[in-house]
XYZ file of C-alpha atoms in Angstrom:
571
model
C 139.233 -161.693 -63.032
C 142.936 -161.106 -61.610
C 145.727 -161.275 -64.661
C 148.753 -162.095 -63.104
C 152.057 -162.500 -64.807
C 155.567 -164.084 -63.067
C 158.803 -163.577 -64.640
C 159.716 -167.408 -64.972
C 157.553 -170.506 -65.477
C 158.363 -172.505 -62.724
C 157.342 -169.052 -60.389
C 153.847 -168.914 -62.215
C 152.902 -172.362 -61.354
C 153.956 -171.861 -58.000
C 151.904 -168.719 -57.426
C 148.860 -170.412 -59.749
C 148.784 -173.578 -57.343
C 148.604 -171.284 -53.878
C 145.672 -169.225 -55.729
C 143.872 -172.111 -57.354
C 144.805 -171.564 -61.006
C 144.710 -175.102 -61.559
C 143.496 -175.593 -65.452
C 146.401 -175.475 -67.936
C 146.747 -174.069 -70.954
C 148.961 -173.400 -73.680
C 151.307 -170.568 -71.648
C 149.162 -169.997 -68.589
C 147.100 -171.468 -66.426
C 143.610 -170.239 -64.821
C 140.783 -170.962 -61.849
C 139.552 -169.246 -59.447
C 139.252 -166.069 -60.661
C 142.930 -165.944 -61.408
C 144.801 -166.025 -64.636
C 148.379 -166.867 -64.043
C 151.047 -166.351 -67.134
C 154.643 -165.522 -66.931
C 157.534 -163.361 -69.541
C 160.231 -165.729 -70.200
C 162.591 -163.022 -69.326
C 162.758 -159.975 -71.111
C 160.280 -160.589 -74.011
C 160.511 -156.471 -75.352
C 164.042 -155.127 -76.214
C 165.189 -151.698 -77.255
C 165.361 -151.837 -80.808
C 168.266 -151.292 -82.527
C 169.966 -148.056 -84.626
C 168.677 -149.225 -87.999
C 164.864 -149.355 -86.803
C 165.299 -145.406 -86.307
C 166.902 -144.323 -89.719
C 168.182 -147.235 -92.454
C 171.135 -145.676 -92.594
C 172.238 -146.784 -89.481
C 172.326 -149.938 -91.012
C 176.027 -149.362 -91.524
C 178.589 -148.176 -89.067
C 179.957 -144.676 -90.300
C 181.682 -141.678 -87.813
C 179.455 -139.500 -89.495
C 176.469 -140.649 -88.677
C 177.174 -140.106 -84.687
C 175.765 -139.745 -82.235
C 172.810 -141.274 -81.993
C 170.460 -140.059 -79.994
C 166.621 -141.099 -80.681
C 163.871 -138.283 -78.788
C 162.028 -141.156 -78.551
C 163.126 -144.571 -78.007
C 161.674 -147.731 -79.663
C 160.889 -151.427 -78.056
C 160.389 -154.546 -80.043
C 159.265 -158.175 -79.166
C 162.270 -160.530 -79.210
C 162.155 -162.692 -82.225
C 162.782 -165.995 -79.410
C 159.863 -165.202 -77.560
C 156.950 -163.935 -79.873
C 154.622 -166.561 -79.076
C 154.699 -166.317 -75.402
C 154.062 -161.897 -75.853
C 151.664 -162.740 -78.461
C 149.801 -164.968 -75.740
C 150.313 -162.249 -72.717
C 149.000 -159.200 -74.912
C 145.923 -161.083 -75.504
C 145.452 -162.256 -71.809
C 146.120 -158.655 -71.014
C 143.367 -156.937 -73.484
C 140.427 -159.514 -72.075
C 137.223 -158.227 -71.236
C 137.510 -160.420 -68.314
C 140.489 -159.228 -66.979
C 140.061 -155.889 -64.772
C 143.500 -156.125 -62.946
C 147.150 -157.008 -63.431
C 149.063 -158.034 -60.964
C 153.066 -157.830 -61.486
C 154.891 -161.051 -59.780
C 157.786 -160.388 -61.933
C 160.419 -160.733 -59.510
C 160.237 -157.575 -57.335
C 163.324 -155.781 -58.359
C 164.222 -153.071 -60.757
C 164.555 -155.476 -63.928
C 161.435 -157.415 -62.808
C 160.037 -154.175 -63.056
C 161.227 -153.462 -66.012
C 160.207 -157.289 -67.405
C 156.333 -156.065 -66.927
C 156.164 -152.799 -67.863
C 157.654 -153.036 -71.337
C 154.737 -155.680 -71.803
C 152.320 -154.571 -70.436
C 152.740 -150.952 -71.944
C 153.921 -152.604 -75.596
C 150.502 -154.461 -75.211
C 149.146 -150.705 -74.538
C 147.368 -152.311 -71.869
C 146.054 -149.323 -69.648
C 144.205 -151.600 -66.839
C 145.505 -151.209 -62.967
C 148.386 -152.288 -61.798
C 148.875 -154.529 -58.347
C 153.024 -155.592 -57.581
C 153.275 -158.916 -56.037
C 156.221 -157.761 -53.433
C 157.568 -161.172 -51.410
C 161.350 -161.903 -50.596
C 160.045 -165.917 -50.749
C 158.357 -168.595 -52.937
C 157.011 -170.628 -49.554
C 153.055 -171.145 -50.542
C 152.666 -169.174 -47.482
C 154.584 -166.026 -48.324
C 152.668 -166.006 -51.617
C 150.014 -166.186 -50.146
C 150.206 -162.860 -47.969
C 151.736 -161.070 -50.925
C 148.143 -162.001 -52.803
C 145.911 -160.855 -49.761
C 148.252 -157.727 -49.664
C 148.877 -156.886 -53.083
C 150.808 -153.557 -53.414
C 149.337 -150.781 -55.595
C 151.593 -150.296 -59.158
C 151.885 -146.574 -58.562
C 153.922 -147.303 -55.791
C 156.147 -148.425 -58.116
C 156.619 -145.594 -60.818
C 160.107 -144.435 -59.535
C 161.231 -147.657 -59.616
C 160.172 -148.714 -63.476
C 161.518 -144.837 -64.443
C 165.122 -146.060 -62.445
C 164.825 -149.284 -64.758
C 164.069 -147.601 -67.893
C 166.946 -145.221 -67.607
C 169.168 -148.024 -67.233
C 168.536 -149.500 -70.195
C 168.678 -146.459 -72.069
C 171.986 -145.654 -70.863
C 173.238 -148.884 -71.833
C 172.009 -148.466 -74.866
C 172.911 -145.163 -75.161
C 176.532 -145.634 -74.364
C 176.834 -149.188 -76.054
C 175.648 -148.436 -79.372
C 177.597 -144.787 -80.103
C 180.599 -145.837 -78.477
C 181.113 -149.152 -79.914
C 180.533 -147.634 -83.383
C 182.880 -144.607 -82.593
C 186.127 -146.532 -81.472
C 185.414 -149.941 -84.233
C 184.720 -146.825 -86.388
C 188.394 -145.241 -85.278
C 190.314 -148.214 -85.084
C 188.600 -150.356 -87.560
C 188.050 -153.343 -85.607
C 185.108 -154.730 -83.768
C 184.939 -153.150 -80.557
C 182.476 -152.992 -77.746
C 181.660 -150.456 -75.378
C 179.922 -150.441 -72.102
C 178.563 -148.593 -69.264
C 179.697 -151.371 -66.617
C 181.151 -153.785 -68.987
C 184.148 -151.126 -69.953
C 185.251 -149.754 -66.256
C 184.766 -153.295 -64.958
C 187.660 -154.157 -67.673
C 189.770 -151.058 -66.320
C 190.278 -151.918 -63.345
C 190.975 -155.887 -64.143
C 193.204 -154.180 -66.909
C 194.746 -151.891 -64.145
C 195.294 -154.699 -62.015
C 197.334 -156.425 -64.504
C 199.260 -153.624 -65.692
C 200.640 -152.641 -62.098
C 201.395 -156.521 -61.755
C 203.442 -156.774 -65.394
C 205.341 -153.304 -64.227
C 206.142 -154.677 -60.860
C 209.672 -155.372 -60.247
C 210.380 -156.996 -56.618
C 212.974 -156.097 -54.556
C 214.860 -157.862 -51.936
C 214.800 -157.233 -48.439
C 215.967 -159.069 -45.425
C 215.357 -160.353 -41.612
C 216.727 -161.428 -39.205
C 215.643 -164.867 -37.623
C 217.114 -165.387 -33.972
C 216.516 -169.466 -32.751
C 215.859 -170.202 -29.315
C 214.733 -174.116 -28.007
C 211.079 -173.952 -28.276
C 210.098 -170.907 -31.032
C 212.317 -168.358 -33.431
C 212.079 -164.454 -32.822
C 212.072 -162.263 -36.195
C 213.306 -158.578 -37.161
C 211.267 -156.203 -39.399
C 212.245 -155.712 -42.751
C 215.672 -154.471 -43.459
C 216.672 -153.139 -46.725
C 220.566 -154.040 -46.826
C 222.055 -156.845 -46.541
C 225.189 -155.961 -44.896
C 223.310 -154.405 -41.988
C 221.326 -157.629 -41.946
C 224.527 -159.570 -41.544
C 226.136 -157.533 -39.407
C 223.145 -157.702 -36.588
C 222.860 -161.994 -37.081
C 226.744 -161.954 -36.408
C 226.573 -159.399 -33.353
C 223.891 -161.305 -31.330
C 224.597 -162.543 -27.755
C 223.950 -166.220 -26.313
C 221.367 -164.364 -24.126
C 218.649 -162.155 -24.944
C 216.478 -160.369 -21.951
C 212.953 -160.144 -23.164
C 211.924 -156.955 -22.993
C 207.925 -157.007 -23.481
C 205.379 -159.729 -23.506
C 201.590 -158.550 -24.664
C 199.162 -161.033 -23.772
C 195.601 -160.167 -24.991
C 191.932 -161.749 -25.594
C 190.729 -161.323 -29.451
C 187.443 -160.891 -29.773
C 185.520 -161.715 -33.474
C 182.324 -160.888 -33.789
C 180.543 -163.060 -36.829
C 179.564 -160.873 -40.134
C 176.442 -160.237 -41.207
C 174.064 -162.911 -42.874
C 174.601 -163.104 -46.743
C 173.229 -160.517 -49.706
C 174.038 -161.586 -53.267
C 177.130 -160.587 -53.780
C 178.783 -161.442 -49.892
C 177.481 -165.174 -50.915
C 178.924 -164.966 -54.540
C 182.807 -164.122 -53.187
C 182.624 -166.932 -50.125
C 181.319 -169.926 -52.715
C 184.180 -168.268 -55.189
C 186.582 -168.758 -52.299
C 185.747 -172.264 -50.829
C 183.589 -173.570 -53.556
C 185.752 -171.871 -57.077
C 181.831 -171.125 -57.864
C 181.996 -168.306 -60.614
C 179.306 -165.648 -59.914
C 177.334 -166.649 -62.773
C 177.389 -170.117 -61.347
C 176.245 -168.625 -57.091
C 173.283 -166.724 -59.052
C 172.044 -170.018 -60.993
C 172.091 -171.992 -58.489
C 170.228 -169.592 -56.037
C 167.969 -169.128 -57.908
C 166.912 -172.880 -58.550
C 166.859 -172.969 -54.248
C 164.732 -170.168 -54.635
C 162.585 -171.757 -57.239
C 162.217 -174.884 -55.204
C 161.115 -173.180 -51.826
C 164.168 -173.122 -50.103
C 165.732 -170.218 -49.363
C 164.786 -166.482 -49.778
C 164.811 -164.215 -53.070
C 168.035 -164.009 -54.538
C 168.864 -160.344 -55.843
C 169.005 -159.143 -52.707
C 171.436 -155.847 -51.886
C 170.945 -156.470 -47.587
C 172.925 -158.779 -45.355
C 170.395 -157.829 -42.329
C 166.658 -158.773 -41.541
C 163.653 -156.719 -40.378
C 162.238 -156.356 -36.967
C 159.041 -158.698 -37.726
C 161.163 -161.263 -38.840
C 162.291 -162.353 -35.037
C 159.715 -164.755 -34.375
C 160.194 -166.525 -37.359
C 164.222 -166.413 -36.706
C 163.252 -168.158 -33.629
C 161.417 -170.642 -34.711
C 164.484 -171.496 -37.839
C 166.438 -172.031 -34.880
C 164.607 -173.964 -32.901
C 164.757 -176.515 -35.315
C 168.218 -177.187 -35.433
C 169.031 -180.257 -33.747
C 172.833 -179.831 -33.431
C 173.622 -177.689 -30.249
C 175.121 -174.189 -30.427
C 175.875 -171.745 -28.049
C 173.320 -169.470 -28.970
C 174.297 -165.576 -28.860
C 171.139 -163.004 -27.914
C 173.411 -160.155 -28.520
C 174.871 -161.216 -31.709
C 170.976 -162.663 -33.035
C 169.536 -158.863 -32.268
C 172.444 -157.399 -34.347
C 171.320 -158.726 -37.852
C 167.813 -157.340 -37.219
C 167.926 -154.138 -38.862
C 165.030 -152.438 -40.443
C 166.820 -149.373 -41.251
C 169.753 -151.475 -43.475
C 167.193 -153.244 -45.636
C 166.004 -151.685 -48.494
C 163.992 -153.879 -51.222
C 164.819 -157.097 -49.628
C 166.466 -158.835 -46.763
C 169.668 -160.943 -46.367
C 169.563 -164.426 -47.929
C 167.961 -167.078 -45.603
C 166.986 -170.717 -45.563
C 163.517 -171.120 -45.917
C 161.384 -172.127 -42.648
C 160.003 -175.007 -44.540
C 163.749 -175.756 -45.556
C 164.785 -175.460 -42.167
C 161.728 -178.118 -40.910
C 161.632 -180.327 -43.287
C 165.126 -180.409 -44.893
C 166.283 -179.440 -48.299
C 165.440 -183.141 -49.632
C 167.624 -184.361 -52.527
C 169.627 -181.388 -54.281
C 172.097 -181.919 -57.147
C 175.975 -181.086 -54.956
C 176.552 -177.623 -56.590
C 173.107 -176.692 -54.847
C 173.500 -178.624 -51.880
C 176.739 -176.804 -51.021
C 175.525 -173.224 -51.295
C 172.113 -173.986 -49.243
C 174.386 -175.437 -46.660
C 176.639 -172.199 -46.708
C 173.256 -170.145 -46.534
C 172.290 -172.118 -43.609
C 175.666 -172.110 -41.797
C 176.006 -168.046 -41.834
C 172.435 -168.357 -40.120
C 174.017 -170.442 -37.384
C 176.862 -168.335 -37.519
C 175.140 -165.720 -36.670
C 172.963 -166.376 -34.318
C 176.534 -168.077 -32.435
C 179.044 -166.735 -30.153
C 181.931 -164.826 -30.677
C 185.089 -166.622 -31.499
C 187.508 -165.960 -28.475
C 191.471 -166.346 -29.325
C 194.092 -165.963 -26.997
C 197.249 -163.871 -28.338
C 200.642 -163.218 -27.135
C 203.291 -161.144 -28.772
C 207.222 -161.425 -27.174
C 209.372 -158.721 -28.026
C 213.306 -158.807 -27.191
C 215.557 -155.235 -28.100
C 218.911 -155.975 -29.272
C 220.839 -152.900 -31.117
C 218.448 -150.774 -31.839
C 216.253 -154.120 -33.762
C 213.341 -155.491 -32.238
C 212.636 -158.911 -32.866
C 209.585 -160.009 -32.170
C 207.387 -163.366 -32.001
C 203.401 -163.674 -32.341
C 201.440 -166.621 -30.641
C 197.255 -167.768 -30.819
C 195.034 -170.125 -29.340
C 191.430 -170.718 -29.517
C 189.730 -169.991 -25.955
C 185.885 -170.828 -27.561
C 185.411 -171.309 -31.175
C 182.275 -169.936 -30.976
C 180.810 -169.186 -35.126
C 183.758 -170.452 -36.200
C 182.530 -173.972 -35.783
C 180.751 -173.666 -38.642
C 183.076 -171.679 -40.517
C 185.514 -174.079 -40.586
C 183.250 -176.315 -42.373
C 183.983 -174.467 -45.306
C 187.430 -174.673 -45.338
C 190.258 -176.581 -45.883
C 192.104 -176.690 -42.487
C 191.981 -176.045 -38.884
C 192.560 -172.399 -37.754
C 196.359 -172.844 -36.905
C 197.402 -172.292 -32.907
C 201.067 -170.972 -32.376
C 201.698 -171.987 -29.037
C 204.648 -170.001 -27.381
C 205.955 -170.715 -23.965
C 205.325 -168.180 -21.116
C 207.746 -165.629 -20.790
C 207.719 -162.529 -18.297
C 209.602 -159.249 -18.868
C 213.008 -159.344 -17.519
C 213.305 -163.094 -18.272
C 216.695 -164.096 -19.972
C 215.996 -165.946 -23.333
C 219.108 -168.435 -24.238
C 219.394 -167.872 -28.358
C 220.499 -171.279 -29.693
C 221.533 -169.604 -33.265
C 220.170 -166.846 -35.822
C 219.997 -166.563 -39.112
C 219.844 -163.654 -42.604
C 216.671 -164.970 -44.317
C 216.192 -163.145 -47.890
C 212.577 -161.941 -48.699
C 211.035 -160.073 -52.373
C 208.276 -157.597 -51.928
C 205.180 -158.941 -53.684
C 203.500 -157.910 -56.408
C 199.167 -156.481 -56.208
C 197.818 -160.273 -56.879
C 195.179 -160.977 -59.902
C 191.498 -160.194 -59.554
C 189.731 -163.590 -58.568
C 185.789 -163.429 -58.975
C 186.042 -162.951 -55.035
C 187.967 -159.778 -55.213
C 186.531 -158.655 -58.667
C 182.784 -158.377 -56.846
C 184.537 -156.708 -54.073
C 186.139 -154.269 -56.081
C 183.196 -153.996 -58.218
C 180.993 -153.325 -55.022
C 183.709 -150.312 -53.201
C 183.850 -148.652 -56.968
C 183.369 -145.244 -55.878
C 182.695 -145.686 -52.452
C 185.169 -143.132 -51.404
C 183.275 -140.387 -52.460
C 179.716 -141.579 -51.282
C 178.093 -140.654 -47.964
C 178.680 -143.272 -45.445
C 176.032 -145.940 -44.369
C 174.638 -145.817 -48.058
C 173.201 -149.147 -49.223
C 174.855 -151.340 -51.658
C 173.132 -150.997 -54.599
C 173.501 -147.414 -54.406
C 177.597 -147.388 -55.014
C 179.515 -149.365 -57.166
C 179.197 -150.747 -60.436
C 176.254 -152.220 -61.585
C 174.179 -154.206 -58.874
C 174.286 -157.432 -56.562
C 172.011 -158.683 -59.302
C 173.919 -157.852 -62.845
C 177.946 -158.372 -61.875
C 177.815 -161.841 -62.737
C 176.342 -160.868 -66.059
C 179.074 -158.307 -66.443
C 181.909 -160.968 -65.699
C 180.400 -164.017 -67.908
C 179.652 -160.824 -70.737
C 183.563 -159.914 -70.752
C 184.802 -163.409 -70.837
C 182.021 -163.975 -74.066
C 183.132 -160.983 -75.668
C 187.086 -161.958 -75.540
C 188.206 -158.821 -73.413
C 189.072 -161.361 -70.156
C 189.772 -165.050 -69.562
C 190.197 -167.191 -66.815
C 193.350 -168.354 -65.922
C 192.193 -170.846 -62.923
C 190.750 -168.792 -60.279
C 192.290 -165.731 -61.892
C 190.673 -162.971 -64.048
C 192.838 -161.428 -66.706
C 192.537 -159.212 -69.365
C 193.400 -160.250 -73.101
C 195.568 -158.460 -75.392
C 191.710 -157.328 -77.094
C 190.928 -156.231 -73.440
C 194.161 -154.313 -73.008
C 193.890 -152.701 -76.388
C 189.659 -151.363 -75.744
C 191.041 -149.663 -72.480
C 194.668 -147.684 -74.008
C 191.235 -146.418 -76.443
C 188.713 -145.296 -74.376
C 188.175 -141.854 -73.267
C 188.586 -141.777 -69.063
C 185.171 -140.694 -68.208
C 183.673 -143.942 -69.623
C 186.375 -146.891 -68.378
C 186.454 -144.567 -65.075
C 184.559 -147.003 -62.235
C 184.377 -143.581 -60.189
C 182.059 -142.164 -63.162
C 180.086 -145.274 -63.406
C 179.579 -145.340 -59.784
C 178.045 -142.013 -59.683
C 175.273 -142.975 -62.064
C 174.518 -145.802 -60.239
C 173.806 -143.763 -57.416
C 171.634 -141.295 -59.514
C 169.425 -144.269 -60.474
C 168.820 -145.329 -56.897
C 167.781 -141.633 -56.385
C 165.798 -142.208 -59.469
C 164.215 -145.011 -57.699
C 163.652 -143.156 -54.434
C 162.248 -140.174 -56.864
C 164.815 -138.214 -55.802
C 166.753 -137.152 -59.096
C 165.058 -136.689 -62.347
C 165.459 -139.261 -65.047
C 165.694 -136.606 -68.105
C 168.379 -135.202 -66.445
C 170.607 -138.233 -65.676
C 170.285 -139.052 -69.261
C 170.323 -135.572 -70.620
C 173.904 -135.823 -68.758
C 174.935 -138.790 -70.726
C 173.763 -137.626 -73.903
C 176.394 -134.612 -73.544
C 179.052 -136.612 -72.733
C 178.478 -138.708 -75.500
C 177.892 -135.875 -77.866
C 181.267 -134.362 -76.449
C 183.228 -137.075 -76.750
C 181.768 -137.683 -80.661
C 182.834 -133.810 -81.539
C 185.909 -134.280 -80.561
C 187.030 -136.741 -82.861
C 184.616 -135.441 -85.749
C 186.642 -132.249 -85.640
């Protein structure tokens, strides 16, 4: 008999009804030859300080750093009944296999193993490996079950996560509430994450704007415009000098040529429903998830925006079902296929059964996003949006003054961008001019301008930033998940933590840091607010992953910093 275990519910009785698990029972279900039961998240935790030494009890300078040889786990007090049920599904005589259909990521990893190994369940391991819930796609992940070894590198990359987290939350949380005597905590995304909203703010308060000027020259059909000029007596001086006839000196008349971006990973789709939908990322995930739940589009977590080779045919046949015509791009189709960009997963993707059948009835929130999911599709599988542009420059004392025109030649992808948004792409039509033509100037004005300030992080530009942390200094073509901070499938965790824990706060659209927030980062020691620093380790756990970089020494790494940062304010 087959154990298998899901990560949700809902994703065990999906996976019990393709294999024929059809008798229920109190937190599984079985038949067939199958035993289908499922986590409820993360059912073991890390246990805490005081579990190591009573002491710890209490928070006291002293008594750091803490730094267990080896670490314990504990069942979570919420979810006792459903282990209690798992470890004795996992020690039946019955039972001669496991199969993992946590969802097949690092923390899905990490779901299983911690039960399975708290259970000290030594029977073999199969993963359950599919980027969809479609009965068929479960179905070839059963008849092609992946063996657990193949997985070691990956749990190992999990597990020093979490002790990282740990590691840094729990000594440098006591350490500065310890210092400063107030409640403080400290994290290895959570704090750099603050930083640079913190940063953000800072440069904004410390901004002072300054004025600059242009010149605006009139003429019967469109207005011509200087660069910036600093004074305003210069500024004057060139509005008063200008003739009642201007000979235009050069016209640029050119064909712009946008390609559509790639298809969506997690984080891509989280900024564009920020941006037309004000969906926080918290908000994206839960609702992808439920589509992903319900059979509708692919798995969530995803760090890709491109597909595989093998996946043409069914491409094809997504697109063949779309009854609204589309000028239909070969070129711009091939380019999302991709095997060497996809690592654990591929972009985000209506389902094929979505895409035949329709979503059916979806609560709006829900409805919006699959229809995003299924316009970038369309988008790019479309052709390229085509613009006309013309730029007419006149030379008058030294000053250029210039004027910028657009039109749309073939909307091409942008057809169903513009779905999304809340107005037409604006066309600037200007007349056609010629070198050498005279331009009659009907008046001109001295418009003042203010440089502008950095603007606030928005979710949108928060997972950007959060996503380029430390790209700089990575080799190029580098995946994702392998730079920034955190991954595509814990920033909204990060963001929704922060905003919990008092540090930020919404201000509409706008993330800001609170005068808590602003006080944890003046405190912390650089190396651990630094998003450079957290960066890197991300990046050593994806080599963990790829069993390229040992595990003891990423956290032996840690453990000194810790310990060096503890000395120094013990001495």
């Amino acid at each position: 008999m087959k154990l298998i275990i899901a990560e949700k519910p809902s994703v065990a009785l999906s996976i019990a009804k393709v294999v024929g698990a059809k008798c229920r029972k109190d937190g599984y279900a079985e038949g067939n030859g199958y035993v289908v039961s499922w986590c409820v998240g993360h059912l073991i935790q890390m246990a805490s300080p005081d579990k190591y030494d009573e002491k710890y009890a209490k928070w006291n300078l002293k008594d750091l750093p803490i730094l267990p040889n080896d670490f314990k786990y504990e069942v979570s007090k919420n979810t006792k009944k459903q282990y209690g049920i798992l470890k004795k599904l996992l020690n039946l005589k019955e039972v001669d296999t496991v199969v993992n259909a946590c969802d097949a990521g690092r923390e899905g990893e990490l779901i299983f193993r911690l039960v399975y190994e708290q259970a000290q369940c030594t029977k073999p391991i199969k993963r359950l490996w599919i980027s969809s819930m479609e009965d068929e796609a479960i179905r070839k992940g059963i008849e092609n079950l992946e063996s657990g070894k193949d997985f070691e590198d990956l749990f190992e990359s999990a597990k020093s996560r979490a002790i990282a987290d740990w590691l840094v939350g729990m000594n440098l949380s006591r350490l500065y509430s310890c210092l400063y005597n107030q409640n403080y905590s400290v994290g290895r995304v959570q704090t750099p994450t603050l930083s640079m909203i913190a940063e953000r703010d800072n440069e904004i308060s410390a901004f002072i704007k300054e004025p600059y000027y242009v010149v605006e020259i009139m003429t019967d059909e469109f207005s011509l415009s200087t660069e910036r000029i600093d004074s305003k007596e210069i500024a004057e001086q060139l509005s008063n000098l200008v003739p009642e006839e201007l000979i235009v000196t050069e016209v640029i008349n050119k064909e712009k040529i946008t390609k559509p971006e790639p298809l969506f990973d997690l984080t891509a789709l989280q900024r564009a429903a920020n941006r037309f939908f004000g969906f926080s990322a918290k908000q994206t995930l839960d609702y992808l998830q439920s589509l992903y739940e319900k059979k509708l589009v692919t798995y969530p977590r995803t760090d890709s925006r491109y597909l595989t080779d093998d996946m043409k045919d069914t491409v094809a046949e997504m697109l063949s079902t779309v009854s609204e015509g589309f000028k239909r791009d070969a070129k711009n189709l091939d380019s999302i296929f991709k095997n060497e960009k996809v690592s654990d997963h591929h972009a985000i993707l209506p389902t094929l059964v979505a895409m035949k059948n329709g979503p059916g009835s979806l609560p709006s929130s829900e409805q919006k996003l699959y229809d995003l999911i299924k316009a970038k599709l369309l988008m790019c599988a479309s052709s390229n949006l085509i613009e006309s542009t013309t730029k007419v420059m006149v030379e008058f004392d030294g000053f250029i003054f210039s004027a910028s025109g657009k039109s749309v030649l073939d909307e091409g992808f942008f057809r169903f961008m513009k779905l999304f948004l809340n107005s037409e792409k604006k066309e600037v039509i200007l007349p056609k001019l010629s070198e050498g033509d005279l331009l009659p100037i009907k008046g001109s004005i001295v418009r003042q301008k203010f440089t502008q300030p950095p603007k606030h992080f928005t979710e949108e530009t928060l997972l950007k930033a959060m996503e380029l942390a430390g790209a700089e200094d990575i080799e190029k073509g580098i995946e994702v998940e392998r730079k920034g901070l955190g991954t595509p499938a814990t920033r909204a965790g990060v963001i929704e933590n922060l905003i919990y824990k008092g540090f930020i706060e919404r201000d509409k659209k706008n993330l800001l840091a609170t005068h808590k927030g602003m006080s944890l980062i003046t405190i912390v020691s650089e190396e651990f607010r630094s998003p450079k620093k957290t960066a890197e380790w991300e990046m050593k756990l994806s080599k963990i992953a790829d069993g390229k970089e040992s595990s003891k020494d990423f956290l032996k790494d840690i453990e000194r910093d810790i310990s060096n940062l503890v000395n120094h304010y013990q001495k």
